[in-house]
PDB file of C-alpha atoms in Angstrom:
ATOM      1  CA  MET A   1      11.842  35.120 -81.574  1.00  0.00           C
ATOM      2  CA  LYS A   2      12.824  31.542 -80.800  1.00  0.00           C
ATOM      3  CA  VAL A   3      13.947  30.481 -77.309  1.00  0.00           C
ATOM      4  CA  LEU A   4      16.037  27.381 -76.717  1.00  0.00           C
ATOM      5  CA  ILE A   5      15.570  25.746 -73.320  1.00  0.00           C
ATOM      6  CA  ILE A   6      18.240  23.315 -72.177  1.00  0.00           C
ATOM      7  CA  ASP A   7      16.693  20.860 -69.715  1.00  0.00           C
ATOM      8  CA  ASN A   8      19.542  19.736 -67.439  1.00  0.00           C
ATOM      9  CA  ASN A   9      17.471  17.370 -65.319  1.00  0.00           C
ATOM     10  CA  ILE A  10      19.413  14.104 -65.163  1.00  0.00           C
ATOM     11  CA  ASP A  11      16.304  12.026 -64.501  1.00  0.00           C
ATOM     12  CA  GLU A  12      13.129  12.225 -66.540  1.00  0.00           C
ATOM     13  CA  PRO A  13      12.679  15.338 -68.698  1.00  0.00           C
ATOM     14  CA  TRP A  14      10.776  18.153 -67.034  1.00  0.00           C
ATOM     15  CA  PRO A  15       7.749  19.472 -68.947  1.00  0.00           C
ATOM     16  CA  LEU A  16       9.634  22.755 -69.449  1.00  0.00           C
ATOM     17  CA  GLY A  17       8.281  23.543 -72.882  1.00  0.00           C
ATOM     18  CA  ARG A  18       4.707  23.053 -71.727  1.00  0.00           C
ATOM     19  CA  ASP A  19       5.251  25.044 -68.549  1.00  0.00           C
ATOM     20  CA  PHE A  20       7.042  27.973 -70.191  1.00  0.00           C
ATOM     21  CA  ARG A  21       4.593  28.223 -73.076  1.00  0.00           C
ATOM     22  CA  ARG A  22       2.012  29.499 -70.608  1.00  0.00           C
ATOM     23  CA  TYR A  23       4.144  32.584 -69.926  1.00  0.00           C
ATOM     24  CA  VAL A  24       5.604  33.567 -73.268  1.00  0.00           C
ATOM     25  CA  PRO A  25       4.246  36.246 -75.573  1.00  0.00           C
ATOM     26  CA  GLU A  26       2.239  35.214 -78.582  1.00  0.00           C
ATOM     27  CA  GLY A  27       4.442  34.374 -81.526  1.00  0.00           C
ATOM     28  CA  MET A  28       7.441  33.298 -79.448  1.00  0.00           C
ATOM     29  CA  GLN A  29       8.636  29.801 -80.258  1.00  0.00           C
ATOM     30  CA  ILE A  30      10.186  27.464 -77.690  1.00  0.00           C
ATOM     31  CA  GLU A  31      12.332  24.428 -78.328  1.00  0.00           C
ATOM     32  CA  VAL A  32      13.527  22.138 -75.532  1.00  0.00           C
ATOM     33  CA  ARG A  33      16.728  20.084 -75.752  1.00  0.00           C
ATOM     34  CA  ARG A  34      18.326  17.814 -73.120  1.00  0.00           C
ATOM     35  CA  GLY A  35      21.789  18.617 -71.721  1.00  0.00           C
ATOM     36  CA  PRO A  36      22.469  15.217 -70.099  1.00  0.00           C
ATOM     37  CA  GLN A  37      21.705  13.450 -73.387  1.00  0.00           C
ATOM     38  CA  GLN A  38      24.067  15.877 -75.172  1.00  0.00           C
ATOM     39  CA  ASP A  39      21.160  16.870 -77.398  1.00  0.00           C
ATOM     40  CA  LEU A  40      22.559  20.353 -78.014  1.00  0.00           C
ATOM     41  CA  PRO A  41      22.170  22.031 -81.399  1.00  0.00           C
ATOM     42  CA  LYS A  42      25.311  22.909 -83.357  1.00  0.00           C
ATOM     43  CA  ASN A  43      23.616  25.779 -85.182  1.00  0.00           C
ATOM     44  CA  LEU A  44      22.362  28.427 -82.804  1.00  0.00           C
ATOM     45  CA  SER A  45      21.354  30.994 -85.415  1.00  0.00           C
ATOM     46  CA  PRO A  46      17.599  30.240 -85.105  1.00  0.00           C
ATOM     47  CA  TYR A  47      17.620  31.123 -81.377  1.00  0.00           C
ATOM     48  CA  SER A  48      17.597  34.596 -79.901  1.00  0.00           C
ATOM     49  CA  HIS A  49      17.724  33.348 -76.320  1.00  0.00           C
ATOM     50  CA  VAL A  50      19.034  30.308 -74.449  1.00  0.00           C
ATOM     51  CA  LEU A  51      17.665  29.314 -71.035  1.00  0.00           C
ATOM     52  CA  LEU A  52      19.581  26.754 -68.954  1.00  0.00           C
ATOM     53  CA  SER A  53      17.554  24.907 -66.330  1.00  0.00           C
ATOM     54  CA  GLY A  54      18.477  23.514 -62.949  1.00  0.00           C
ATOM     55  CA  SER A  55      19.814  20.046 -62.226  1.00  0.00           C
ATOM     56  CA  LYS A  56      20.664  17.947 -59.235  1.00  0.00           C
ATOM     57  CA  THR A  57      24.117  17.592 -60.777  1.00  0.00           C
ATOM     58  CA  SER A  58      26.828  19.657 -59.117  1.00  0.00           C
ATOM     59  CA  CYS A  59      28.207  22.550 -61.154  1.00  0.00           C
ATOM     60  CA  LEU A  60      31.659  21.150 -60.251  1.00  0.00           C
ATOM     61  CA  ASP A  61      30.916  17.831 -61.990  1.00  0.00           C
ATOM     62  CA  THR A  62      33.301  16.826 -64.787  1.00  0.00           C
ATOM     63  CA  SER A  63      31.014  14.370 -66.592  1.00  0.00           C
ATOM     64  CA  PRO A  64      31.232  14.477 -70.394  1.00  0.00           C
ATOM     65  CA  TRP A  65      27.752  16.016 -70.696  1.00  0.00           C
ATOM     66  CA  VAL A  66      28.710  18.867 -68.329  1.00  0.00           C
ATOM     67  CA  GLU A  67      31.885  19.559 -70.294  1.00  0.00           C
ATOM     68  CA  SER A  68      29.828  19.556 -73.521  1.00  0.00           C
ATOM     69  CA  LEU A  69      27.363  21.973 -71.923  1.00  0.00           C
ATOM     70  CA  ILE A  70      30.201  24.343 -71.013  1.00  0.00           C
ATOM     71  CA  SER A  71      31.417  24.294 -74.649  1.00  0.00           C
ATOM     72  CA  PHE A  72      27.847  24.884 -75.790  1.00  0.00           C
ATOM     73  CA  ILE A  73      27.569  27.946 -73.511  1.00  0.00           C
ATOM     74  CA  HIS A  74      30.698  29.397 -75.109  1.00  0.00           C
ATOM     75  CA  ASP A  75      29.311  28.715 -78.589  1.00  0.00           C
ATOM     76  CA  ALA A  76      25.987  30.360 -77.691  1.00  0.00           C
ATOM     77  CA  SER A  77      27.780  33.423 -76.338  1.00  0.00           C
ATOM     78  CA  ASN A  78      30.076  33.660 -79.370  1.00  0.00           C
ATOM     79  CA  GLN A  79      27.040  33.519 -81.658  1.00  0.00           C
ATOM     80  CA  GLY A  80      25.364  36.364 -79.782  1.00  0.00           C
ATOM     81  CA  SER A  81      22.580  34.486 -78.021  1.00  0.00           C
ATOM     82  CA  ALA A  82      21.258  35.990 -74.791  1.00  0.00           C
ATOM     83  CA  ILE A  83      21.789  33.379 -72.059  1.00  0.00           C
ATOM     84  CA  LEU A  84      19.858  32.977 -68.813  1.00  0.00           C
ATOM     85  CA  GLY A  85      20.853  30.357 -66.245  1.00  0.00           C
ATOM     86  CA  ILE A  86      18.500  29.270 -63.485  1.00  0.00           C
ATOM     87  CA  CYS A  87      19.836  27.364 -60.449  1.00  0.00           C
ATOM     88  CA  PHE A  88      22.411  24.886 -61.827  1.00  0.00           C
ATOM     89  CA  GLY A  89      22.079  26.808 -65.078  1.00  0.00           C
ATOM     90  CA  HIS A  90      23.428  30.025 -63.576  1.00  0.00           C
ATOM     91  CA  GLN A  91      26.165  28.142 -61.740  1.00  0.00           C
ATOM     92  CA  ILE A  92      27.349  26.373 -64.894  1.00  0.00           C
ATOM     93  CA  VAL A  93      27.294  29.667 -66.845  1.00  0.00           C
ATOM     94  CA  ALA A  94      29.525  31.193 -64.163  1.00  0.00           C
ATOM     95  CA  ARG A  95      31.844  28.186 -64.405  1.00  0.00           C
ATOM     96  CA  ALA A  96      31.900  28.406 -68.205  1.00  0.00           C
ATOM     97  CA  PHE A  97      33.051  32.033 -68.108  1.00  0.00           C
ATOM     98  CA  GLY A  98      35.128  32.067 -64.935  1.00  0.00           C
ATOM     99  CA  GLY A  99      36.299  28.493 -64.409  1.00  0.00           C
ATOM    100  CA  VAL A 100      35.933  26.383 -61.297  1.00  0.00           C
ATOM    101  CA  LYS A 101      37.294  29.190 -59.106  1.00  0.00           C
ATOM    102  CA  THR A 102      33.979  31.056 -59.533  1.00  0.00           C
ATOM    103  CA  VAL A 103      31.804  28.236 -58.144  1.00  0.00           C
ATOM    104  CA  ARG A 104      31.985  26.131 -54.993  1.00  0.00           C
ATOM    105  CA  LYS A 105      30.093  23.904 -52.612  1.00  0.00           C
ATOM    106  CA  SER A 106      27.940  26.102 -50.410  1.00  0.00           C
ATOM    107  CA  ALA A 107      28.849  26.211 -46.709  1.00  0.00           C
ATOM    108  CA  THR A 108      25.114  26.130 -45.995  1.00  0.00           C
ATOM    109  CA  PRO A 109      22.738  24.475 -48.482  1.00  0.00           C
ATOM    110  CA  GLU A 110      19.862  26.698 -49.588  1.00  0.00           C
ATOM    111  CA  ILE A 111      16.563  24.877 -49.345  1.00  0.00           C
ATOM    112  CA  GLY A 112      13.125  26.478 -49.333  1.00  0.00           C
ATOM    113  CA  TRP A 113      11.233  29.494 -50.575  1.00  0.00           C
ATOM    114  CA  ILE A 114      13.050  32.791 -51.089  1.00  0.00           C
ATOM    115  CA  GLU A 115      12.117  36.219 -52.299  1.00  0.00           C
ATOM    116  CA  VAL A 116      13.704  37.100 -55.625  1.00  0.00           C
ATOM    117  CA  ALA A 117      14.231  40.755 -56.425  1.00  0.00           C
ATOM    118  CA  ILE A 118      14.533  41.878 -60.045  1.00  0.00           C
ATOM    119  CA  LYS A 119      17.469  44.243 -60.427  1.00  0.00           C
ATOM    120  CA  ASN A 120      16.422  45.739 -63.774  1.00  0.00           C
ATOM    121  CA  GLU A 121      12.658  45.962 -64.076  1.00  0.00           C
ATOM    122  CA  GLY A 122      12.932  47.238 -67.642  1.00  0.00           C
ATOM    123  CA  ASN A 123      14.425  43.927 -68.770  1.00  0.00           C
ATOM    124  CA  PRO A 124      11.906  42.269 -71.132  1.00  0.00           C
ATOM    125  CA  LEU A 125      12.848  38.934 -69.599  1.00  0.00           C
ATOM    126  CA  PHE A 126      10.756  39.840 -66.551  1.00  0.00           C
ATOM    127  CA  LYS A 127       7.762  41.314 -68.360  1.00  0.00           C
ATOM    128  CA  GLY A 128       4.606  40.564 -66.434  1.00  0.00           C
ATOM    129  CA  LEU A 129       6.374  39.828 -63.139  1.00  0.00           C
ATOM    130  CA  THR A 130       6.307  42.028 -60.086  1.00  0.00           C
ATOM    131  CA  SER A 131       9.624  43.529 -58.947  1.00  0.00           C
ATOM    132  CA  LYS A 132       9.748  40.848 -56.246  1.00  0.00           C
ATOM    133  CA  PHE A 133       8.408  37.304 -56.339  1.00  0.00           C
ATOM    134  CA  HIS A 134       8.920  34.020 -54.499  1.00  0.00           C
ATOM    135  CA  SER A 135      10.687  30.975 -55.888  1.00  0.00           C
ATOM    136  CA  PHE A 136      11.674  27.626 -54.466  1.00  0.00           C
ATOM    137  CA  GLN A 137      15.380  26.885 -54.269  1.00  0.00           C
ATOM    138  CA  LEU A 138      17.400  23.750 -53.585  1.00  0.00           C
ATOM    139  CA  HIS A 139      21.122  24.465 -53.893  1.00  0.00           C
ATOM    140  CA  PHE A 140      24.221  22.752 -52.558  1.00  0.00           C
ATOM    141  CA  ASP A 141      26.569  24.778 -54.803  1.00  0.00           C
ATOM    142  CA  GLU A 142      26.907  28.515 -55.245  1.00  0.00           C
ATOM    143  CA  VAL A 143      28.542  31.129 -57.422  1.00  0.00           C
ATOM    144  CA  ALA A 144      31.451  32.491 -55.344  1.00  0.00           C
ATOM    145  CA  SER A 145      32.277  35.363 -57.689  1.00  0.00           C
ATOM    146  CA  LEU A 146      30.507  36.594 -60.790  1.00  0.00           C
ATOM    147  CA  PRO A 147      32.754  36.665 -63.862  1.00  0.00           C
ATOM    148  CA  PRO A 148      32.960  40.202 -65.319  1.00  0.00           C
ATOM    149  CA  GLU A 149      31.250  39.136 -68.603  1.00  0.00           C
ATOM    150  CA  LEU A 150      28.054  38.223 -66.741  1.00  0.00           C
ATOM    151  CA  ILE A 151      25.228  40.415 -65.474  1.00  0.00           C
ATOM    152  CA  ASN A 152      23.247  39.661 -62.328  1.00  0.00           C
ATOM    153  CA  VAL A 153      19.643  40.400 -63.316  1.00  0.00           C
ATOM    154  CA  ALA A 154      17.891  39.125 -60.166  1.00  0.00           C
ATOM    155  CA  GLN A 155      18.803  37.868 -56.743  1.00  0.00           C
TER     156      GLN A 155
END
């Protein structure tokens, strides 16, 4: 199994590969590419999963790299890759499948620690986690409506 992580941080790259390697099963390979540098692979066949990270960029942004990322998400879906978006990643996945009508500026920014509840504990994505855990959030945008092609796996 090979997981592709798209680092969408617009500043310095996050050490995502190093951080995630601590939590993945033995034998799983991780490759990190950078969304803002448009360093997205054309051939997705080596990857079983794609993880899209957060960013301080708005999911409503129309920069060329964001538009390329949206096209990439469609390509990954069409090639059968499982896709997980975190923070900006989940917002841009919703936009890719449902357009700008599915995302919006949040009336109240979300800043601080929240409890995340896993909706499907049998999902191998959450292996080793408890059914509830805490995560830090910093959001100014939100998904207003989930496109029907997407599945909410935690909230």
